[in-house]
Amino acid sequence: MTVVILLAAGTGSRMEMETPKQFAEIKGKTVMEYSMEIIQNNDEIACFFIVVREQYKNYVKNIAEKYSKFKGMVEGGDTRQKSVFNALKEIKNLKADKVLIHDSARPFSGKVFKNVISGLKFANNAIPVIQVKDTLYRIEETGSASAERKTEMVSRKNYYTVQTPQGFEFDLIYTAHLKAVEENKYDFTDDGSMWIKYIGNVRTVEGSVENIKITYPLELEIAEKIAEFME
Ligand code: CTP
Ligand code: MG
């Protein structure tokens, strides 16, 4: 059985909006609801849980209840990692063998959900990535931006950016989270990084260019365009 954890407990500080970005609307539908639709329409997914902050619980519940695969809400933590861990603890007793962990700030993830689910048929993890397309420099943090800093050219050939959903065998990603807690580390920005640190190499699958994470205000405008394009 495959269960999804849909993360919606962030505050969206970089968006500088009054309400968190996952509640903003694209073509009359909230950002997070795009993910719910994708999950509902994917036959390989059994159910999903949403991680939210207390103050938005009623609001989110009203939207999520339209979807029959919605199984419950989990209290958010003050870092993404803590939000995921709260959900893993909550769903542990379901005995799901596979879990997909997804940022609700990525509304156009349908193709990637499929790629990750296919990848999980042959491996105990599946992480969607995209090869970096820009030229890359490595710049030392010391000194000010206007001063000359230690810079290095790095080949982009081996560099990839990482997306969600990310898929894992439940017991293994749960173990990785427990180990992080043991070491008092709470600020991993994705679960694949925790897998690399505590379990081993990851298995990559193809991410997709439309699967953007809405982070800054302009990306909400871009999302409108992507939504039109995908209609
Ligand atoms: N998230 C979460 N709990 C947190 C932090 C983040 O559930 N404590 C979720 C967000 O809701 C988002 C996803 O994790 O869907 C990816 O995080 P990010 O894009 O960083 O969102 P925010 O943390 O909300 O934004 P910012 O970092 O700009 O504050
Ligand atoms: Mg964040």
XYZ file of C-alpha atoms and ligand atoms in Angstrom:
261
model
C 0.000 0.000 0.000
C 1.261 3.472 -0.925
C 0.405 6.442 1.294
C 1.121 10.121 0.565
C 2.169 12.764 3.069
C 1.169 16.164 1.708
C 3.120 18.928 3.436
C 1.216 22.163 3.978
C 2.555 23.429 7.306
C 5.047 25.990 6.016
C 4.582 29.721 6.495
C 5.868 30.753 3.060
C 8.149 33.453 4.449
C 9.844 34.083 1.099
C 6.486 34.763 -0.579
C 5.697 37.631 1.778
C 1.946 37.065 1.494
C -0.548 37.222 4.341
C -1.548 33.597 4.048
C 0.888 30.766 3.262
C 1.465 30.140 -0.451
C -0.203 26.700 -0.460
C -3.519 28.501 0.155
C -3.057 31.004 -2.685
C -5.226 30.396 -5.737
C -4.257 29.454 -9.262
C -7.231 29.726 -11.626
C -9.680 29.663 -8.728
C -8.227 26.596 -7.024
C -5.812 26.589 -4.096
C -2.221 25.555 -4.778
C -2.506 22.586 -2.408
C -5.695 21.338 -4.051
C -3.841 20.668 -7.304
C -1.860 17.990 -5.461
C -4.989 16.523 -3.901
C -6.518 16.088 -7.371
C -3.392 14.411 -8.696
C -3.305 12.025 -5.737
C -7.030 11.256 -6.008
C -6.667 10.419 -9.717
C -3.635 8.170 -9.342
C -4.883 4.587 -8.956
C -1.679 3.398 -7.327
C -2.118 5.642 -4.287
C -4.284 4.341 -1.428
C -4.741 7.490 0.638
C -3.185 10.758 1.802
C -2.573 12.733 4.984
C -2.047 16.502 5.150
C 0.338 18.187 7.545
C -0.950 21.631 8.610
C -0.708 24.169 11.376
C -3.477 24.227 13.980
C -4.906 27.578 12.821
C -5.567 26.314 9.267
C -6.983 22.901 10.170
C -10.642 23.728 9.573
C -9.928 25.562 6.360
C -7.856 22.688 4.952
C -10.301 20.037 6.149
C -13.152 21.698 4.260
C -11.208 21.478 1.019
C -9.697 18.033 1.571
C -12.993 16.349 2.488
C -14.034 16.526 -1.162
C -11.454 13.827 -1.852
C -12.237 10.259 -0.814
C -8.558 9.370 -0.371
C -8.129 12.045 2.327
C -7.563 10.149 5.575
C -6.546 12.750 8.117
C -4.561 15.706 9.311
C -1.318 15.889 11.218
C 0.056 18.795 13.252
C 2.938 20.646 11.567
C 6.370 21.121 13.092
C 8.590 24.190 13.023
C 10.836 22.729 10.288
C 9.886 20.721 7.199
C 11.701 17.712 8.638
C 9.679 17.869 11.872
C 6.458 18.132 9.862
C 7.368 14.965 7.940
C 8.371 13.135 11.117
C 5.053 13.972 12.810
C 3.269 12.428 9.835
C 5.481 9.318 9.727
C 4.782 8.687 13.419
C 1.066 9.125 12.856
C 0.825 6.716 9.918
C 3.221 4.105 11.247
C 0.389 1.923 12.536
C -1.188 1.753 9.049
C 1.575 -0.639 8.023
C 1.990 1.064 4.662
C 4.982 -0.388 2.848
C 5.598 2.711 0.722
C 5.327 6.406 1.441
C 5.471 9.358 -0.933
C 6.371 12.719 0.607
C 5.244 15.795 -1.328
C 5.486 19.595 -1.009
C 2.039 21.103 -1.497
C 3.875 24.127 -2.943
C 4.391 22.026 -6.119
C 1.026 22.005 -7.877
C 2.033 20.432 -11.206
C 3.459 17.119 -10.083
C 1.282 14.577 -11.926
C 4.001 13.273 -14.229
C 6.538 13.075 -11.415
C 4.142 11.121 -9.165
C 3.962 8.549 -11.980
C 7.744 8.424 -12.429
C 8.348 8.007 -8.705
C 5.729 5.284 -8.318
C 7.262 3.384 -11.278
C 10.746 3.800 -9.792
C 9.570 2.398 -6.464
C 8.595 -0.858 -8.167
C 12.281 -1.655 -8.660
C 13.955 0.058 -5.716
C 13.365 1.024 -2.103
C 13.523 4.731 -2.917
C 12.900 7.055 -5.874
C 13.994 10.685 -6.040
C 13.039 12.960 -8.957
C 15.844 15.170 -10.252
C 16.557 17.602 -13.069
C 19.975 18.323 -14.496
C 21.177 21.875 -13.802
C 20.921 23.960 -16.958
C 22.811 27.095 -15.936
C 26.553 27.516 -15.624
C 27.651 26.897 -12.051
C 30.203 28.701 -9.858
C 31.118 27.785 -6.332
C 31.649 30.961 -4.292
C 33.049 31.069 -0.746
C 30.814 32.788 1.773
C 33.586 34.833 3.304
C 33.798 38.524 2.401
C 31.096 40.781 1.015
C 29.338 40.367 -2.317
C 31.119 43.398 -3.734
C 34.575 42.152 -2.749
C 36.530 39.557 -4.663
C 35.695 36.186 -3.170
C 37.174 32.772 -3.676
C 35.404 31.387 -6.750
C 35.569 28.094 -8.550
C 34.066 26.920 -11.825
C 32.270 23.613 -11.412
C 31.039 21.422 -14.211
C 27.234 21.329 -14.216
C 27.357 17.886 -15.792
C 27.098 16.118 -12.459
C 24.719 18.536 -10.739
C 21.003 18.046 -10.333
C 18.219 19.860 -8.555
C 15.811 17.769 -6.543
C 12.011 17.743 -6.559
C 9.123 16.067 -4.772
C 7.235 13.745 -4.501
C 10.003 11.519 -3.182
C 9.181 7.876 -2.585
C 10.545 5.487 0.044
C 10.075 2.146 1.670
C 8.317 3.249 4.837
C 10.486 1.465 7.414
C 13.748 2.776 5.973
C 12.818 6.456 5.765
C 11.353 6.175 9.266
C 14.705 4.814 10.454
C 16.510 7.737 8.805
C 14.260 10.191 10.640
C 14.864 8.447 13.967
C 18.609 8.654 13.415
C 18.419 12.376 12.661
C 16.500 12.916 15.905
C 19.137 10.917 17.783
C 21.774 13.293 16.389
C 19.668 16.341 17.125
C 19.478 17.343 13.463
C 16.202 18.930 12.476
C 16.883 21.031 9.412
C 17.195 18.696 6.441
C 15.321 20.399 3.580
C 14.234 17.142 1.961
C 13.959 13.470 2.852
C 16.316 12.279 0.114
C 19.138 14.100 1.924
C 18.320 12.183 5.088
C 18.329 8.936 3.118
C 21.787 9.775 1.725
C 23.115 10.593 5.193
C 21.672 7.626 7.093
C 20.787 4.916 4.574
C 22.809 5.144 1.349
C 22.702 6.160 -2.297
C 19.432 7.246 -3.826
C 17.785 5.997 -6.997
C 16.920 8.909 -9.237
C 13.981 9.208 -11.627
C 13.093 11.996 -14.043
C 11.689 15.163 -12.539
C 9.811 17.592 -14.787
C 10.218 21.265 -15.635
C 6.605 22.180 -14.878
C 6.924 20.718 -11.368
C 8.090 24.046 -9.913
C 8.064 24.811 -6.213
C 6.319 28.110 -5.668
C 8.751 30.033 -3.487
C 8.783 33.697 -4.594
C 5.856 35.912 -5.737
C 6.794 35.775 -9.440
C 6.425 31.993 -9.363
C 2.721 32.342 -8.612
C 2.376 34.260 -11.894
C 4.423 31.605 -13.681
C 2.151 28.965 -12.139
C -0.899 30.657 -13.726
C 0.788 30.333 -17.109
C 1.738 26.701 -16.530
C -1.863 25.939 -15.499
C -3.110 27.470 -18.774
C -0.517 25.570 -20.749
C -1.500 22.281 -19.138
C -5.247 22.631 -19.697
N 6.649 22.739 5.133
C 5.989 22.123 6.202
N 6.371 22.424 7.495
C 7.352 23.308 7.727
C 8.038 23.928 6.649
C 7.645 23.616 5.357
O 5.074 21.329 5.993
N 7.668 23.594 8.994
C 6.200 22.458 3.767
C 5.703 23.697 3.032
O 4.335 23.923 3.306
C 6.006 23.387 1.577
C 7.168 22.388 1.635
O 7.282 21.988 3.004
O 4.910 22.808 0.920
C 8.448 22.969 1.092
O 8.899 24.031 1.916
P 9.174 25.525 1.454
O 9.017 25.658 -0.014
O 10.421 25.965 2.106
O 7.896 26.276 2.079
P 7.867 27.279 3.310
O 8.759 26.773 4.376
O 6.433 27.483 3.624
O 8.427 28.623 2.667
P 9.658 29.535 3.209
O 10.840 28.595 3.341
O 9.820 30.588 2.163
O 9.203 30.072 4.541
Mg 10.903 26.557 4.065
